[in-house]
mmCIF file of C-alpha atoms in Angstrom:
data_model
loop_
_atom_site.group_PDB
_atom_site.id
_atom_site.type_symbol
_atom_site.label_atom_id
_atom_site.label_comp_id
_atom_site.label_asym_id
_atom_site.label_seq_id
_atom_site.Cartn_x
_atom_site.Cartn_y
_atom_site.Cartn_z
ATOM 1 C CA MET Z 161 -59.583 -6.080 -24.215
ATOM 2 C CA LEU Z 162 -59.093 -4.679 -27.734
ATOM 3 C CA GLY Z 163 -61.567 -1.929 -26.906
ATOM 4 C CA TYR Z 164 -59.442 -0.819 -23.959
ATOM 5 C CA ALA Z 165 -56.300 -0.835 -26.098
ATOM 6 C CA ASN Z 166 -57.951 1.177 -28.872
ATOM 7 C CA ALA Z 167 -59.316 3.681 -26.373
ATOM 8 C CA ALA Z 168 -55.850 4.171 -24.906
ATOM 9 C CA PHE Z 169 -54.325 4.701 -28.343
ATOM 10 C CA ASP Z 170 -57.080 7.156 -29.296
ATOM 11 C CA MET Z 171 -56.401 9.239 -26.190
ATOM 12 C CA LEU Z 172 -52.690 9.266 -26.969
ATOM 13 C CA LYS Z 173 -53.387 10.425 -30.526
ATOM 14 C CA ARG Z 174 -55.739 13.199 -29.441
ATOM 15 C CA SER Z 175 -53.355 14.565 -26.829
ATOM 16 C CA GLU Z 176 -49.834 15.894 -26.871
ATOM 17 C CA ILE Z 177 -48.628 12.919 -24.833
ATOM 18 C CA PRO Z 178 -45.907 10.882 -26.570
ATOM 19 C CA PRO Z 179 -46.727 7.167 -27.022
ATOM 20 C CA TYR Z 180 -44.223 5.923 -24.471
ATOM 21 C CA PRO Z 181 -45.022 2.579 -22.753
ATOM 22 C CA PRO Z 182 -45.650 4.132 -19.273
ATOM 23 C CA PHE Z 183 -48.116 6.643 -20.754
ATOM 24 C CA TYR Z 184 -49.889 3.914 -22.707
ATOM 25 C CA GLU Z 185 -50.123 1.884 -19.490
ATOM 26 C CA LEU Z 186 -51.573 4.944 -17.738
ATOM 27 C CA LEU Z 187 -54.331 5.471 -20.319
ATOM 28 C CA TYR Z 188 -55.001 1.755 -20.705
ATOM 29 C CA THR Z 189 -55.552 1.537 -16.941
ATOM 30 C CA TYR Z 190 -57.868 4.551 -17.192
ATOM 31 C CA ALA Z 191 -59.816 2.882 -19.996
ATOM 32 C CA THR Z 192 -60.322 -0.316 -17.986
ATOM 33 C CA GLY Z 193 -61.566 1.606 -14.943
ATOM 34 C CA ILE Z 194 -59.779 -0.726 -12.513
ATOM 35 C CA ASN Z 195 -58.173 2.154 -10.603
ATOM 36 C CA PRO Z 196 -61.029 4.432 -9.407
ATOM 37 C CA SER Z 197 -58.674 6.997 -7.856
ATOM 38 C CA LEU Z 198 -56.804 7.400 -11.122
ATOM 39 C CA ASN Z 199 -60.050 7.712 -13.082
ATOM 40 C CA ASN Z 200 -61.408 10.343 -10.699
ATOM 41 C CA ARG Z 201 -58.226 12.399 -11.048
ATOM 42 C CA ILE Z 202 -58.154 12.182 -14.849
ATOM 43 C CA ASN Z 203 -61.864 12.974 -15.111
ATOM 44 C CA ALA Z 204 -61.315 16.043 -12.939
ATOM 45 C CA ILE Z 205 -58.458 17.119 -15.217
ATOM 46 C CA PHE Z 206 -60.671 16.708 -18.285
ATOM 47 C CA ARG Z 207 -63.419 18.794 -16.662
ATOM 48 C CA SER Z 208 -60.979 21.536 -15.700
ATOM 49 C CA GLY Z 209 -59.839 21.958 -19.280
ATOM 50 C CA ILE Z 210 -56.150 21.509 -18.412
ATOM 51 C CA PRO Z 211 -54.407 20.437 -21.635
ATOM 52 C CA PRO Z 212 -52.773 17.001 -21.355
ATOM 53 C CA SER Z 213 -48.997 16.943 -21.528
ATOM 54 C CA ALA Z 214 -46.098 14.570 -21.062
ATOM 55 C CA ASP Z 215 -45.224 16.207 -17.720
ATOM 56 C CA LEU Z 216 -48.781 15.755 -16.451
ATOM 57 C CA ALA Z 217 -48.872 12.139 -17.637
ATOM 58 C CA GLU Z 218 -45.561 11.438 -15.909
ATOM 59 C CA THR Z 219 -46.872 12.963 -12.682
ATOM 60 C CA LEU Z 220 -49.989 10.786 -12.802
ATOM 61 C CA TYR Z 221 -47.982 7.673 -13.654
ATOM 62 C CA ASN Z 222 -45.594 8.227 -10.747
ATOM 63 C CA GLU Z 223 -48.484 8.851 -8.349
ATOM 64 C CA PHE Z 224 -50.816 6.019 -9.303
ATOM 65 C CA LEU Z 225 -48.918 3.314 -11.156
ATOM 66 C CA LYS Z 226 -45.232 3.487 -10.417
ATOM 67 C CA SER Z 227 -44.487 0.813 -7.878
ATOM 68 C CA ASP Z 228 -42.011 1.097 -5.037
ATOM 69 C CA LEU Z 229 -40.376 -1.993 -6.540
ATOM 70 C CA ASN Z 230 -38.042 0.196 -8.585
ATOM 71 C CA GLU Z 231 -36.967 2.040 -5.460
ATOM 72 C CA ARG Z 232 -36.443 -1.222 -3.614
ATOM 73 C CA MET Z 233 -34.466 -2.598 -6.539
ATOM 74 C CA SER Z 234 -32.300 0.540 -6.535
ATOM 75 C CA SER Z 235 -31.762 0.169 -2.793
ATOM 76 C CA VAL Z 236 -30.693 -3.460 -3.152
ATOM 77 C CA SER Z 237 -28.419 -2.516 -6.039
ATOM 78 C CA ALA Z 238 -26.790 0.244 -3.975
ATOM 79 C CA ARG Z 239 -26.267 -2.120 -1.047
ATOM 80 C CA MET Z 240 -24.791 -4.730 -3.362
ATOM 81 C CA HIS Z 241 -22.435 -2.138 -4.856
ATOM 82 C CA ALA Z 242 -21.319 -1.006 -1.387
ATOM 83 C CA ARG Z 243 -20.681 -4.579 -0.275
ATOM 84 C CA ILE Z 244 -18.701 -5.431 -3.405
ATOM 85 C CA SER Z 245 -16.643 -2.250 -2.941
ATOM 86 C CA ALA Z 246 -15.889 -3.250 0.659
ATOM 87 C CA VAL Z 247 -14.789 -6.718 -0.466
ATOM 88 C CA ASN Z 248 -12.569 -5.220 -3.153
ATOM 89 C CA GLU Z 249 -10.977 -2.861 -0.622
ATOM 90 C CA ALA Z 250 -10.316 -5.763 1.751
ATOM 91 C CA ILE Z 251 -8.772 -7.810 -1.042
ATOM 92 C CA ASP Z 252 -6.648 -4.858 -2.188
ATOM 93 C CA GLY Z 253 -5.405 -4.382 1.382
ATOM 94 C CA ALA Z 254 -4.564 -8.066 1.678
ATOM 95 C CA MET Z 255 -2.691 -7.968 -1.617
ATOM 96 C CA VAL Z 256 -0.608 -4.978 -0.438
ATOM 97 C CA THR Z 257 0.232 -6.797 2.795
ATOM 98 C CA ALA Z 258 1.050 -10.002 0.886
ATOM 99 C CA SER Z 259 3.323 -8.047 -1.454
ATOM 100 C CA ALA Z 260 5.126 -6.475 1.515
ATOM 101 C CA TYR Z 261 5.453 -9.877 3.163
ATOM 102 C CA SER Z 262 6.870 -11.352 -0.029
ATOM 103 C CA GLY Z 263 9.391 -8.525 -0.155
ATOM 104 C CA ALA Z 264 10.376 -9.128 3.457
ATOM 105 C CA LEU Z 265 10.891 -12.838 2.768
ATOM 106 C CA GLN Z 266 13.031 -12.061 -0.267
ATOM 107 C CA ALA Z 267 15.164 -9.635 1.755
ATOM 108 C CA ALA Z 268 15.552 -12.216 4.525
ATOM 109 C CA SER Z 269 16.568 -14.805 1.947
ATOM 110 C CA ASP Z 270 19.263 -12.474 0.651
ATOM 111 C CA ASP Z 271 20.503 -11.818 4.187
ATOM 112 C CA LEU Z 272 20.657 -15.527 4.966
ATOM 113 C CA GLU Z 273 23.043 -16.067 2.098
ATOM 114 C CA GLU Z 274 25.618 -14.147 4.139
ATOM 115 C CA ASP Z 275 27.255 -15.234 7.381
ATOM 116 C CA LEU Z 276 25.269 -13.497 10.128
ATOM 117 C CA GLU Z 277 26.221 -12.898 13.679
ATOM 118 C CA PRO Z 278 23.893 -14.413 16.272
ATOM 119 C CA GLN Z 279 22.454 -10.982 17.146
ATOM 120 C CA ALA Z 280 21.816 -10.171 13.480
ATOM 121 C CA MET Z 281 20.172 -13.561 13.036
ATOM 122 C CA ARG Z 282 17.964 -12.882 16.078
ATOM 123 C CA THR Z 283 16.968 -9.476 14.682
ATOM 124 C CA LEU Z 284 16.148 -11.017 11.323
ATOM 125 C CA SER Z 285 14.024 -13.704 12.975
ATOM 126 C CA LEU Z 286 12.091 -11.121 14.998
ATOM 127 C CA ARG Z 287 11.483 -9.047 11.892
ATOM 128 C CA LEU Z 288 10.175 -12.074 9.991
ATOM 129 C CA LEU Z 289 8.011 -13.066 12.936
ATOM 130 C CA ALA Z 290 6.485 -9.573 13.065
ATOM 131 C CA GLU Z 291 5.818 -9.615 9.323
ATOM 132 C CA THR Z 292 4.227 -13.054 9.641
ATOM 133 C CA HIS Z 293 1.974 -11.884 12.472
ATOM 134 C CA ARG Z 294 0.952 -8.850 10.394
ATOM 135 C CA MET Z 295 0.151 -11.117 7.456
ATOM 136 C CA GLN Z 296 -1.867 -13.444 9.681
ATOM 137 C CA GLU Z 297 -3.858 -10.527 11.093
ATOM 138 C CA THR Z 298 -4.555 -9.196 7.609
ATOM 139 C CA ASN Z 299 -5.775 -12.628 6.500
ATOM 140 C CA ARG Z 300 -7.946 -12.894 9.604
ATOM 141 C CA GLN Z 301 -9.565 -9.516 8.888
ATOM 142 C CA LEU Z 302 -10.090 -10.509 5.267
ATOM 143 C CA GLU Z 303 -11.790 -13.740 6.333
ATOM 144 C CA VAL Z 304 -14.083 -11.808 8.690
ATOM 145 C CA LYS Z 305 -15.019 -9.317 5.966
ATOM 146 C CA LEU Z 306 -15.574 -12.055 3.407
ATOM 147 C CA GLU Z 307 -17.821 -13.988 5.803
ATOM 148 C CA ALA Z 308 -19.812 -10.844 6.558
ATOM 149 C CA SER Z 309 -20.038 -10.154 2.841
ATOM 150 C CA ARG Z 310 -21.203 -13.693 2.171
ATOM 151 C CA GLU Z 311 -24.034 -13.279 4.678
ATOM 152 C CA ASP Z 312 -24.934 -9.824 3.340
ATOM 153 C CA ILE Z 313 -24.949 -11.022 -0.251
ATOM 154 C CA ALA Z 314 -27.173 -13.965 0.703
ATOM 155 C CA ALA Z 315 -29.594 -11.508 2.342
ATOM 156 C CA LEU Z 316 -29.457 -9.263 -0.706
ATOM 157 C CA GLN Z 317 -30.220 -12.243 -2.932
ATOM 158 C CA ARG Z 318 -33.286 -13.012 -0.831
ATOM 159 C CA ASP Z 319 -34.381 -9.385 -1.152
ATOM 160 C CA LEU Z 320 -33.924 -9.516 -4.912
ATOM 161 C CA ASP Z 321 -35.962 -12.725 -5.067
ATOM 162 C CA ASP Z 322 -38.737 -11.074 -3.031
ATOM 163 C CA VAL Z 323 -38.753 -8.024 -5.298
ATOM 164 C CA ARG Z 324 -38.911 -10.208 -8.392
ATOM 165 C CA ARG Z 325 -41.768 -12.280 -6.977
ATOM 166 C CA GLU Z 326 -43.723 -9.142 -6.120
ATOM 167 C CA SER Z 327 -43.071 -7.683 -9.558
ATOM 168 C CA MET Z 328 -44.723 -10.766 -11.075
ATOM 169 C CA LEU Z 329 -47.926 -10.567 -8.988
ATOM 170 C CA ASP Z 330 -51.050 -8.521 -9.581
ATOM 171 C CA PRO Z 331 -51.277 -6.259 -6.496
ATOM 172 C CA LEU Z 332 -55.076 -6.584 -6.187
ATOM 173 C CA THR Z 333 -55.716 -10.289 -6.735
ATOM 174 C CA LYS Z 334 -52.282 -11.658 -5.699
ATOM 175 C CA ILE Z 335 -52.129 -14.007 -8.658
ATOM 176 C CA ALA Z 336 -49.717 -13.680 -11.580
ATOM 177 C CA ASN Z 337 -49.831 -10.387 -13.476
ATOM 178 C CA ARG Z 338 -49.660 -9.713 -17.208
ATOM 179 C CA LYS Z 339 -45.851 -9.673 -17.228
ATOM 180 C CA SER Z 340 -45.731 -13.037 -15.493
ATOM 181 C CA PHE Z 341 -48.316 -14.412 -17.908
ATOM 182 C CA ASP Z 342 -46.354 -13.249 -20.957
ATOM 183 C CA GLU Z 343 -43.198 -14.934 -19.692
ATOM 184 C CA GLY Z 344 -45.075 -18.053 -18.597
ATOM 185 C CA LEU Z 345 -46.782 -18.457 -21.964
ATOM 186 C CA ALA Z 346 -43.490 -18.037 -23.828
ATOM 187 C CA ASP Z 347 -41.892 -20.730 -21.658
ATOM 188 C CA ALA Z 348 -44.903 -23.035 -22.044
ATOM 189 C CA ILE Z 349 -44.811 -22.670 -25.837
ATOM 190 C CA ASP Z 350 -41.085 -23.456 -25.889
ATOM 191 C CA ASP Z 351 -41.714 -26.572 -23.794
ATOM 192 C CA ALA Z 352 -44.601 -27.659 -26.033
ATOM 193 C CA ARG Z 353 -42.455 -27.249 -29.143
ATOM 194 C CA ARG Z 354 -39.670 -29.369 -27.668
ATOM 195 C CA SER Z 355 -41.798 -32.092 -26.115
ATOM 196 C CA GLY Z 356 -44.700 -32.261 -28.540
ATOM 197 C CA GLU Z 357 -47.095 -32.187 -25.577
ATOM 198 C CA PRO Z 358 -50.388 -30.293 -25.976
ATOM 199 C CA LEU Z 359 -50.841 -26.820 -24.520
ATOM 200 C CA CYS Z 360 -54.105 -24.970 -23.952
ATOM 201 C CA LEU Z 361 -55.120 -21.460 -23.003
ATOM 202 C CA ILE Z 362 -58.252 -20.398 -21.128
ATOM 203 C CA LEU Z 363 -59.374 -16.786 -21.291
ATOM 204 C CA LEU Z 364 -62.279 -15.698 -19.098
ATOM 205 C CA ASP Z 365 -64.163 -12.471 -18.575
ATOM 206 C CA ILE Z 366 -66.573 -11.649 -15.740
ATOM 207 C CA ASP Z 367 -70.031 -11.067 -17.195
ATOM 208 C CA LEU Z 368 -71.570 -7.593 -16.843
ATOM 209 C CA PHE Z 369 -68.769 -6.495 -14.547
ATOM 210 C CA LYS Z 370 -68.999 -2.816 -15.481
ATOM 211 C CA SER Z 371 -72.677 -2.789 -14.578
ATOM 212 C CA PHE Z 372 -71.879 -4.550 -11.296
ATOM 213 C CA ASN Z 373 -69.217 -1.951 -10.491
ATOM 214 C CA ASP Z 374 -71.560 0.918 -11.269
ATOM 215 C CA THR Z 375 -74.250 -0.579 -9.040
ATOM 216 C CA TYR Z 376 -72.257 -1.674 -5.996
ATOM 217 C CA GLY Z 377 -69.043 0.366 -6.191
ATOM 218 C CA HIS Z 378 -65.434 -0.390 -6.985
ATOM 219 C CA GLN Z 379 -64.560 -1.782 -3.558
ATOM 220 C CA THR Z 380 -67.161 -4.501 -3.945
ATOM 221 C CA GLY Z 381 -65.979 -4.964 -7.507
ATOM 222 C CA ASP Z 382 -62.448 -5.510 -6.204
ATOM 223 C CA GLN Z 383 -63.769 -8.238 -3.913
ATOM 224 C CA VAL Z 384 -65.332 -9.937 -6.936
ATOM 225 C CA LEU Z 385 -62.021 -9.783 -8.811
ATOM 226 C CA ARG Z 386 -60.230 -11.395 -5.869
ATOM 227 C CA LEU Z 387 -62.927 -14.066 -5.616
ATOM 228 C CA VAL Z 388 -62.680 -14.971 -9.294
ATOM 229 C CA ALA Z 389 -58.873 -14.985 -9.135
ATOM 230 C CA MET Z 390 -58.823 -17.373 -6.185
ATOM 231 C CA THR Z 391 -61.497 -19.585 -7.758
ATOM 232 C CA LEU Z 392 -59.478 -19.859 -10.956
ATOM 233 C CA LYS Z 393 -56.255 -20.551 -9.087
ATOM 234 C CA SER Z 394 -57.826 -23.219 -6.883
ATOM 235 C CA ASN Z 395 -59.140 -25.142 -9.902
ATOM 236 C CA ILE Z 396 -55.798 -25.560 -11.657
ATOM 237 C CA LYS Z 397 -52.728 -27.477 -10.531
ATOM 238 C CA GLY Z 398 -49.185 -28.546 -11.274
ATOM 239 C CA LYS Z 399 -47.448 -26.399 -13.867
ATOM 240 C CA ASP Z 400 -50.662 -24.534 -14.715
ATOM 241 C CA LEU Z 401 -50.541 -20.752 -14.327
ATOM 242 C CA ALA Z 402 -53.459 -18.468 -13.440
ATOM 243 C CA ALA Z 403 -53.029 -14.765 -14.168
ATOM 244 C CA ARG Z 404 -54.949 -11.526 -14.338
ATOM 245 C CA TYR Z 405 -54.855 -10.468 -17.962
ATOM 246 C CA GLY Z 406 -56.313 -6.994 -17.506
ATOM 247 C CA GLY Z 407 -59.443 -5.403 -16.031
ATOM 248 C CA GLU Z 408 -61.955 -8.166 -15.389
ATOM 249 C CA GLU Z 409 -60.210 -10.647 -17.693
ATOM 250 C CA PHE Z 410 -58.235 -13.614 -16.416
ATOM 251 C CA VAL Z 411 -56.237 -16.304 -18.143
ATOM 252 C CA ALA Z 412 -54.942 -19.790 -17.396
ATOM 253 C CA ILE Z 413 -52.050 -21.573 -19.114
ATOM 254 C CA LEU Z 414 -52.478 -25.349 -19.108
ATOM 255 C CA PRO Z 415 -49.329 -27.255 -20.200
ATOM 256 C CA SER Z 416 -49.660 -30.952 -21.095
ATOM 257 C CA THR Z 417 -53.437 -30.489 -21.435
ATOM 258 C CA ASP Z 418 -55.430 -31.072 -24.618
ATOM 259 C CA LEU Z 419 -58.578 -29.231 -25.649
ATOM 260 C CA ARG Z 420 -60.876 -31.786 -24.040
ATOM 261 C CA GLY Z 421 -59.075 -31.518 -20.714
ATOM 262 C CA ALA Z 422 -59.006 -27.718 -20.887
ATOM 263 C CA LEU Z 423 -62.761 -27.645 -21.501
ATOM 264 C CA ILE Z 424 -63.288 -29.678 -18.335
ATOM 265 C CA VAL Z 425 -61.123 -27.256 -16.343
ATOM 266 C CA ALA Z 426 -62.937 -24.216 -17.768
ATOM 267 C CA GLU Z 427 -66.346 -25.732 -17.058
ATOM 268 C CA ASN Z 428 -65.318 -26.508 -13.476
ATOM 269 C CA VAL Z 429 -64.190 -22.909 -12.986
ATOM 270 C CA ARG Z 430 -67.386 -21.574 -14.550
ATOM 271 C CA LYS Z 431 -69.563 -23.654 -12.229
ATOM 272 C CA ALA Z 432 -67.469 -22.727 -9.177
ATOM 273 C CA ILE Z 433 -67.813 -19.010 -9.922
ATOM 274 C CA GLN Z 434 -71.549 -19.241 -10.518
ATOM 275 C CA ALA Z 435 -72.043 -21.236 -7.302
ATOM 276 C CA LYS Z 436 -70.678 -18.491 -5.064
ATOM 277 C CA GLU Z 437 -73.262 -16.108 -3.634
ATOM 278 C CA LEU Z 438 -71.890 -12.630 -3.038
ATOM 279 C CA LEU Z 439 -72.284 -10.831 0.257
ATOM 280 C CA LYS Z 440 -71.360 -7.195 0.840
ATOM 281 C CA ARG Z 441 -69.277 -7.327 4.007
ATOM 282 C CA SER Z 442 -70.029 -3.831 5.250
ATOM 283 C CA THR Z 443 -73.833 -4.276 5.190
ATOM 284 C CA ASN Z 444 -74.321 -8.064 4.883
ATOM 285 C CA GLU Z 445 -76.385 -7.258 1.793
ATOM 286 C CA ARG Z 446 -76.853 -10.205 -0.534
ATOM 287 C CA LEU Z 447 -75.693 -9.257 -4.016
ATOM 288 C CA GLY Z 448 -76.685 -12.417 -5.833
ATOM 289 C CA ARG Z 449 -74.321 -14.356 -8.028
ATOM 290 C CA ILE Z 450 -71.931 -13.556 -10.812
ATOM 291 C CA SER Z 451 -70.938 -15.502 -13.886
ATOM 292 C CA ALA Z 452 -68.109 -15.541 -16.399
ATOM 293 C CA SER Z 453 -67.661 -16.394 -20.046
ATOM 294 C CA PHE Z 454 -64.768 -18.534 -21.261
ATOM 295 C CA GLY Z 455 -62.774 -19.035 -24.426
ATOM 296 C CA VAL Z 456 -60.514 -22.078 -24.833
ATOM 297 C CA ALA Z 457 -57.883 -22.610 -27.529
ATOM 298 C CA GLN Z 458 -55.122 -25.167 -28.083
ATOM 299 C CA TYR Z 459 -51.640 -24.278 -29.259
ATOM 300 C CA ARG Z 460 -50.816 -25.151 -32.849
ATOM 301 C CA PRO Z 461 -47.236 -26.017 -33.829
ATOM 302 C CA ALA Z 462 -45.058 -23.052 -34.810
ATOM 303 C CA GLU Z 463 -47.721 -20.408 -34.137
ATOM 304 C CA ALA Z 464 -46.944 -17.224 -32.197
ATOM 305 C CA ALA Z 465 -48.240 -16.589 -28.692
ATOM 306 C CA ALA Z 466 -50.311 -13.648 -29.978
ATOM 307 C CA THR Z 467 -52.123 -15.948 -32.418
ATOM 308 C CA LEU Z 468 -53.048 -18.394 -29.649
ATOM 309 C CA ILE Z 469 -54.305 -15.529 -27.467
ATOM 310 C CA GLU Z 470 -56.319 -14.110 -30.365
ATOM 311 C CA ARG Z 471 -58.090 -17.425 -30.937
ATOM 312 C CA ALA Z 472 -58.935 -17.754 -27.241
ATOM 313 C CA ASP Z 473 -60.199 -14.155 -27.308
ATOM 314 C CA ARG Z 474 -62.451 -14.905 -30.291
ATOM 315 C CA CYS Z 475 -63.859 -17.901 -28.430
ATOM 316 C CA LEU Z 476 -64.476 -15.732 -25.371
ATOM 317 C CA TYR Z 477 -66.454 -13.164 -27.314
ATOM 318 C CA ALA Z 478 -68.340 -15.903 -29.092
ATOM 319 C CA ALA Z 479 -69.408 -17.054 -25.629
ATOM 320 C CA LYS Z 480 -70.544 -13.494 -24.890
ATOM 321 C CA HIS Z 481 -72.522 -13.353 -28.131
ATOM 322 C CA ALA Z 482 -74.146 -16.685 -27.348
ATOM 323 C CA GLY Z 483 -75.581 -15.461 -24.064
ATOM 324 C CA ARG Z 484 -72.671 -15.356 -21.577
ATOM 325 C CA ASN Z 485 -71.961 -17.765 -18.698
ATOM 326 C CA ARG Z 486 -70.680 -20.478 -20.969
ATOM 327 C CA VAL Z 487 -67.490 -22.034 -22.296
ATOM 328 C CA VAL Z 488 -66.663 -21.924 -26.000
ATOM 329 C CA ALA Z 489 -63.766 -23.863 -27.492
ATOM 330 C CA GLU Z 490 -62.189 -23.190 -30.861
ATOM 331 C CA SER Z 491 -63.659 -26.472 -32.114
ATOM 332 C CA GLU Z 492 -67.142 -24.921 -31.937
ATOM 333 C CA LEU Z 493 -66.141 -21.358 -32.796
ATOM 334 C CA VAL Z 494 -67.619 -21.254 -36.313
ATOM 335 C CA GLU Z 495 -70.963 -22.598 -35.136
ATOM 336 C CA ILE Z 496 -71.203 -20.056 -32.319
ATOM 337 C CA GLU Z 497 -70.081 -17.098 -34.449
ATOM 338 C CA GLU Z 498 -72.993 -17.740 -36.805
ATOM 339 C CA VAL Z 499 -75.389 -16.699 -34.005
ATOM 340 C CA PRO Z 500 -76.437 -13.019 -34.514
ATOM 341 C CA ALA Z 501 -74.244 -10.783 -32.364
ATOM 342 C CA LYS Z 502 -75.833 -9.148 -29.342
ATOM 343 C CA ASP Z 503 -74.901 -5.880 -27.695
ATOM 344 C CA ILE Z 504 -72.024 -6.753 -25.372
ATOM 345 C CA SER Z 505 -71.002 -3.205 -24.501
ATOM 346 C CA MET Z 506 -71.477 -4.046 -20.814
ATOM 347 C CA VAL Z 507 -69.701 -7.388 -20.969
#
């Protein structure tokens, strides 16, 4: 995780690309290798000798990473604006008609203060009746437009909810994405601070995933990512949140769960992942089994989210150093870190 971030920053420093968030996201994605099409394009650019630039980075970002969610959000916003404008026009028209009707009533009141001949009284009555009918028709049209607007706005609200839900999901694994995780962890920490209930974090990384990808291809690797995501999600419950943290790393937020309970959850997930035998769908080739390493940490009062994540990350890499396919909690972190570090470049 830190290696990917450092690689992205190094590429930004070496190039003429400004360190804007979209460009960092672009190079971070390249560093993780989770988007083969993007990596192939960037590798081809490197081989061609084309100097990197902000314009080139923006082109690549728009092609490979920019979601259509922004366009859909803009469309919903435009429709909402048009509907609100229509409602305002209808209300303005009704107010003009109401003002005219009020004026007609005032004029009729003035006329009635005088002695009117029967014919003049009849004319006045007809005029008031016509004004009343016009006011009634205007109100009827306003009601129709408001009802239509109510239905349209309800539909627009559903569209906005759909867009928001999609923006919070990882497009490959269909579980929560990094943005959703960040918000979920912040909310969980706030709840833990208020209630005093425990809160734990599980961070897991698929063992030797890069080697697996290189051997069997990215499409098969994507299937593994989906499998791990669904396995993680199916082994948590309630207010727990499973998310893809980045690349082959996943995370689970466990509110109202202490370290002992979180260790049980992590161990169940580890066993479930290891128990699944992989089969390449296109050839029915048996690919063996995969495993994952886990780090588990419990929230400490008043600490920042980044500190909790860092501790879970240290536990995860301690599990890697200790031989992979195991769960390490912060309670055993010192003991594990004393084991001589192994080469985990292909974690």
